[in-house]
Amino acid sequence: MIVLLLVVTLTFGAAREAIAQATPTGEAVMAWPVTIAPSWFDPATLPPQITPFGILFALHDAMVRPLPGQKMGLGLAEAWTESSDGLSYEFRLRRGLKFHNGDAVTAEDVKFSFERYKGAGAREL
């Protein structure tokens, strides 16, 4: 037992010293753990608590998106205005947007998506 304790102490002591002497270099890589695998990557039905925005934005574009150091960044929208009471938003879509199959993205498509999200469980809308 004493030998085991000595081995563990020496091992962790050496590791701690090596970590303390290490100087980070290169690029940082960020990873998002997803603890519960979604059965479907539909943004209207994914639980937001377990699906990081980084994964959703890799699969689906958004009208606007949160960016570091800013309130919101541009996505499908090239501009937007907010009503004085903060309850209404008007978005101007970028020109030339297309779905994966080549069909044009229209304002009607965006309206359909928002109405669908609102009814499918996105309680935040």
PDB file of C-alpha atoms in Angstrom:
ATOM      1  CA  MET A   1       0.000   0.000   0.000  1.00  0.00           C
ATOM      2  CA  ILE A   2       2.821   2.392   0.836  1.00  0.00           C
ATOM      3  CA  VAL A   3       4.526   1.581  -2.471  1.00  0.00           C
ATOM      4  CA  LEU A   4       1.306   2.345  -4.376  1.00  0.00           C
ATOM      5  CA  LEU A   5       0.909   5.648  -2.540  1.00  0.00           C
ATOM      6  CA  LEU A   6       4.519   6.551  -3.318  1.00  0.00           C
ATOM      7  CA  VAL A   7       4.102   5.735  -7.040  1.00  0.00           C
ATOM      8  CA  VAL A   8       0.889   7.785  -7.296  1.00  0.00           C
ATOM      9  CA  THR A   9       2.455  10.744  -5.477  1.00  0.00           C
ATOM     10  CA  LEU A  10       5.554  10.747  -7.680  1.00  0.00           C
ATOM     11  CA  THR A  11       3.527  10.353 -10.880  1.00  0.00           C
ATOM     12  CA  PHE A  12       1.137  13.221 -10.153  1.00  0.00           C
ATOM     13  CA  GLY A  13       3.925  15.391  -8.764  1.00  0.00           C
ATOM     14  CA  ALA A  14       5.957  15.015 -11.970  1.00  0.00           C
ATOM     15  CA  ALA A  15       2.899  15.650 -14.138  1.00  0.00           C
ATOM     16  CA  ARG A  16       2.010  18.789 -12.194  1.00  0.00           C
ATOM     17  CA  GLU A  17       5.555  20.125 -12.593  1.00  0.00           C
ATOM     18  CA  ALA A  18       5.555  19.420 -16.351  1.00  0.00           C
ATOM     19  CA  ILE A  19       2.223  21.197 -16.772  1.00  0.00           C
ATOM     20  CA  ALA A  20       3.447  24.213 -14.797  1.00  0.00           C
ATOM     21  CA  GLN A  21       6.526  24.523 -17.047  1.00  0.00           C
ATOM     22  CA  ALA A  22       4.607  24.170 -20.324  1.00  0.00           C
ATOM     23  CA  THR A  23       4.071  27.335 -22.340  1.00  0.00           C
ATOM     24  CA  PRO A  24       1.044  27.310 -24.654  1.00  0.00           C
ATOM     25  CA  THR A  25       1.856  27.879 -28.328  1.00  0.00           C
ATOM     26  CA  GLY A  26      -0.050  27.601 -31.580  1.00  0.00           C
ATOM     27  CA  GLU A  27      -3.780  27.913 -32.103  1.00  0.00           C
ATOM     28  CA  ALA A  28      -6.556  27.133 -29.662  1.00  0.00           C
ATOM     29  CA  VAL A  29      -9.182  24.651 -30.771  1.00  0.00           C
ATOM     30  CA  MET A  30     -12.688  24.904 -29.364  1.00  0.00           C
ATOM     31  CA  ALA A  31     -14.892  21.834 -29.110  1.00  0.00           C
ATOM     32  CA  TRP A  32     -18.499  21.536 -27.974  1.00  0.00           C
ATOM     33  CA  PRO A  33     -19.488  18.386 -26.175  1.00  0.00           C
ATOM     34  CA  VAL A  34     -22.981  17.219 -27.006  1.00  0.00           C
ATOM     35  CA  THR A  35     -24.063  14.912 -24.238  1.00  0.00           C
ATOM     36  CA  ILE A  36     -27.344  13.840 -25.764  1.00  0.00           C
ATOM     37  CA  ALA A  37     -27.221  13.023 -29.457  1.00  0.00           C
ATOM     38  CA  PRO A  38     -30.118  14.643 -31.294  1.00  0.00           C
ATOM     39  CA  SER A  39     -32.137  12.278 -33.425  1.00  0.00           C
ATOM     40  CA  TRP A  40     -32.759  15.003 -36.007  1.00  0.00           C
ATOM     41  CA  PHE A  41     -30.959  18.256 -36.856  1.00  0.00           C
ATOM     42  CA  ASP A  42     -34.129  20.278 -37.382  1.00  0.00           C
ATOM     43  CA  PRO A  43     -33.581  23.626 -35.633  1.00  0.00           C
ATOM     44  CA  ALA A  44     -37.298  23.837 -34.826  1.00  0.00           C
ATOM     45  CA  THR A  45     -37.209  20.688 -32.697  1.00  0.00           C
ATOM     46  CA  LEU A  46     -33.680  20.562 -31.267  1.00  0.00           C
ATOM     47  CA  PRO A  47     -33.464  21.209 -27.529  1.00  0.00           C
ATOM     48  CA  PRO A  48     -31.430  24.438 -27.204  1.00  0.00           C
ATOM     49  CA  GLN A  49     -30.033  23.377 -23.831  1.00  0.00           C
ATOM     50  CA  ILE A  50     -27.955  20.563 -25.364  1.00  0.00           C
ATOM     51  CA  THR A  51     -27.289  21.734 -28.918  1.00  0.00           C
ATOM     52  CA  PRO A  52     -24.625  24.451 -29.129  1.00  0.00           C
ATOM     53  CA  PHE A  53     -25.181  27.288 -31.588  1.00  0.00           C
ATOM     54  CA  GLY A  54     -21.897  26.377 -33.273  1.00  0.00           C
ATOM     55  CA  ILE A  55     -23.352  23.080 -34.412  1.00  0.00           C
ATOM     56  CA  LEU A  56     -26.609  24.634 -35.595  1.00  0.00           C
ATOM     57  CA  PHE A  57     -24.833  27.404 -37.523  1.00  0.00           C
ATOM     58  CA  ALA A  58     -22.728  24.777 -39.297  1.00  0.00           C
ATOM     59  CA  LEU A  59     -25.942  23.225 -40.636  1.00  0.00           C
ATOM     60  CA  HIS A  60     -28.447  26.099 -40.816  1.00  0.00           C
ATOM     61  CA  ASP A  61     -27.981  29.799 -41.417  1.00  0.00           C
ATOM     62  CA  ALA A  62     -29.813  32.348 -39.284  1.00  0.00           C
ATOM     63  CA  MET A  63     -31.158  35.825 -39.924  1.00  0.00           C
ATOM     64  CA  VAL A  64     -28.679  37.173 -37.365  1.00  0.00           C
ATOM     65  CA  ARG A  65     -26.269  35.461 -35.003  1.00  0.00           C
ATOM     66  CA  PRO A  66     -24.525  36.305 -31.746  1.00  0.00           C
ATOM     67  CA  LEU A  67     -20.888  37.306 -32.201  1.00  0.00           C
ATOM     68  CA  PRO A  68     -18.203  38.030 -29.597  1.00  0.00           C
ATOM     69  CA  GLY A  69     -18.038  41.715 -28.721  1.00  0.00           C
ATOM     70  CA  GLN A  70     -21.220  42.592 -30.613  1.00  0.00           C
ATOM     71  CA  LYS A  71     -24.921  42.338 -29.942  1.00  0.00           C
ATOM     72  CA  MET A  72     -25.654  40.475 -33.176  1.00  0.00           C
ATOM     73  CA  GLY A  73     -23.906  39.807 -36.446  1.00  0.00           C
ATOM     74  CA  LEU A  74     -25.345  39.487 -39.913  1.00  0.00           C
ATOM     75  CA  GLY A  75     -26.534  36.173 -41.305  1.00  0.00           C
ATOM     76  CA  LEU A  76     -29.224  35.848 -43.953  1.00  0.00           C
ATOM     77  CA  ALA A  77     -30.184  39.449 -43.182  1.00  0.00           C
ATOM     78  CA  GLU A  78     -28.016  42.222 -44.563  1.00  0.00           C
ATOM     79  CA  ALA A  79     -29.756  44.726 -42.272  1.00  0.00           C
ATOM     80  CA  TRP A  80     -32.599  44.978 -39.807  1.00  0.00           C
ATOM     81  CA  THR A  81     -34.579  47.515 -37.818  1.00  0.00           C
ATOM     82  CA  GLU A  82     -36.208  47.156 -34.427  1.00  0.00           C
ATOM     83  CA  SER A  83     -39.419  48.834 -33.312  1.00  0.00           C
ATOM     84  CA  SER A  84     -39.198  51.324 -30.450  1.00  0.00           C
ATOM     85  CA  ASP A  85     -40.924  48.875 -28.082  1.00  0.00           C
ATOM     86  CA  GLY A  86     -38.528  46.052 -29.067  1.00  0.00           C
ATOM     87  CA  LEU A  87     -41.369  43.712 -30.028  1.00  0.00           C
ATOM     88  CA  SER A  88     -41.110  43.879 -33.828  1.00  0.00           C
ATOM     89  CA  TYR A  89     -38.196  43.464 -36.202  1.00  0.00           C
ATOM     90  CA  GLU A  90     -37.947  44.067 -39.927  1.00  0.00           C
ATOM     91  CA  PHE A  91     -35.193  42.182 -41.768  1.00  0.00           C
ATOM     92  CA  ARG A  92     -33.793  42.876 -45.224  1.00  0.00           C
ATOM     93  CA  LEU A  93     -32.612  39.623 -46.816  1.00  0.00           C
ATOM     94  CA  ARG A  94     -29.350  39.478 -48.718  1.00  0.00           C
ATOM     95  CA  ARG A  95     -29.811  39.061 -52.466  1.00  0.00           C
ATOM     96  CA  GLY A  96     -28.975  35.774 -54.157  1.00  0.00           C
ATOM     97  CA  LEU A  97     -29.584  33.483 -51.170  1.00  0.00           C
ATOM     98  CA  LYS A  98     -30.180  29.858 -52.117  1.00  0.00           C
ATOM     99  CA  PHE A  99     -31.183  26.652 -50.384  1.00  0.00           C
ATOM    100  CA  HIS A 100     -28.963  23.578 -50.680  1.00  0.00           C
ATOM    101  CA  ASN A 101     -30.966  22.461 -53.741  1.00  0.00           C
ATOM    102  CA  GLY A 102     -30.506  25.771 -55.576  1.00  0.00           C
ATOM    103  CA  ASP A 103     -33.978  27.238 -54.925  1.00  0.00           C
ATOM    104  CA  ALA A 104     -34.030  30.927 -54.012  1.00  0.00           C
ATOM    105  CA  VAL A 105     -34.643  31.845 -50.360  1.00  0.00           C
ATOM    106  CA  THR A 106     -37.616  34.217 -50.130  1.00  0.00           C
ATOM    107  CA  ALA A 107     -39.253  36.293 -47.425  1.00  0.00           C
ATOM    108  CA  GLU A 108     -42.127  33.787 -47.472  1.00  0.00           C
ATOM    109  CA  ASP A 109     -39.657  30.990 -46.614  1.00  0.00           C
ATOM    110  CA  VAL A 110     -38.345  32.969 -43.648  1.00  0.00           C
ATOM    111  CA  LYS A 111     -41.886  33.736 -42.457  1.00  0.00           C
ATOM    112  CA  PHE A 112     -42.796  30.046 -42.728  1.00  0.00           C
ATOM    113  CA  SER A 113     -39.727  29.061 -40.700  1.00  0.00           C
ATOM    114  CA  PHE A 114     -40.437  31.567 -37.918  1.00  0.00           C
ATOM    115  CA  GLU A 115     -44.067  30.463 -37.692  1.00  0.00           C
ATOM    116  CA  ARG A 116     -42.990  26.823 -37.650  1.00  0.00           C
ATOM    117  CA  TYR A 117     -40.379  27.415 -34.930  1.00  0.00           C
ATOM    118  CA  LYS A 118     -42.919  29.257 -32.847  1.00  0.00           C
ATOM    119  CA  GLY A 119     -45.327  26.339 -33.024  1.00  0.00           C
ATOM    120  CA  ALA A 120     -42.810  23.500 -32.811  1.00  0.00           C
ATOM    121  CA  GLY A 121     -41.451  24.137 -29.348  1.00  0.00           C
ATOM    122  CA  ALA A 122     -39.189  27.173 -29.634  1.00  0.00           C
ATOM    123  CA  ARG A 123     -40.792  28.864 -26.648  1.00  0.00           C
ATOM    124  CA  GLU A 124     -38.364  31.791 -26.850  1.00  0.00           C
ATOM    125  CA  LEU A 125     -40.084  33.271 -29.920  1.00  0.00           C
TER     126      LEU A 125
END
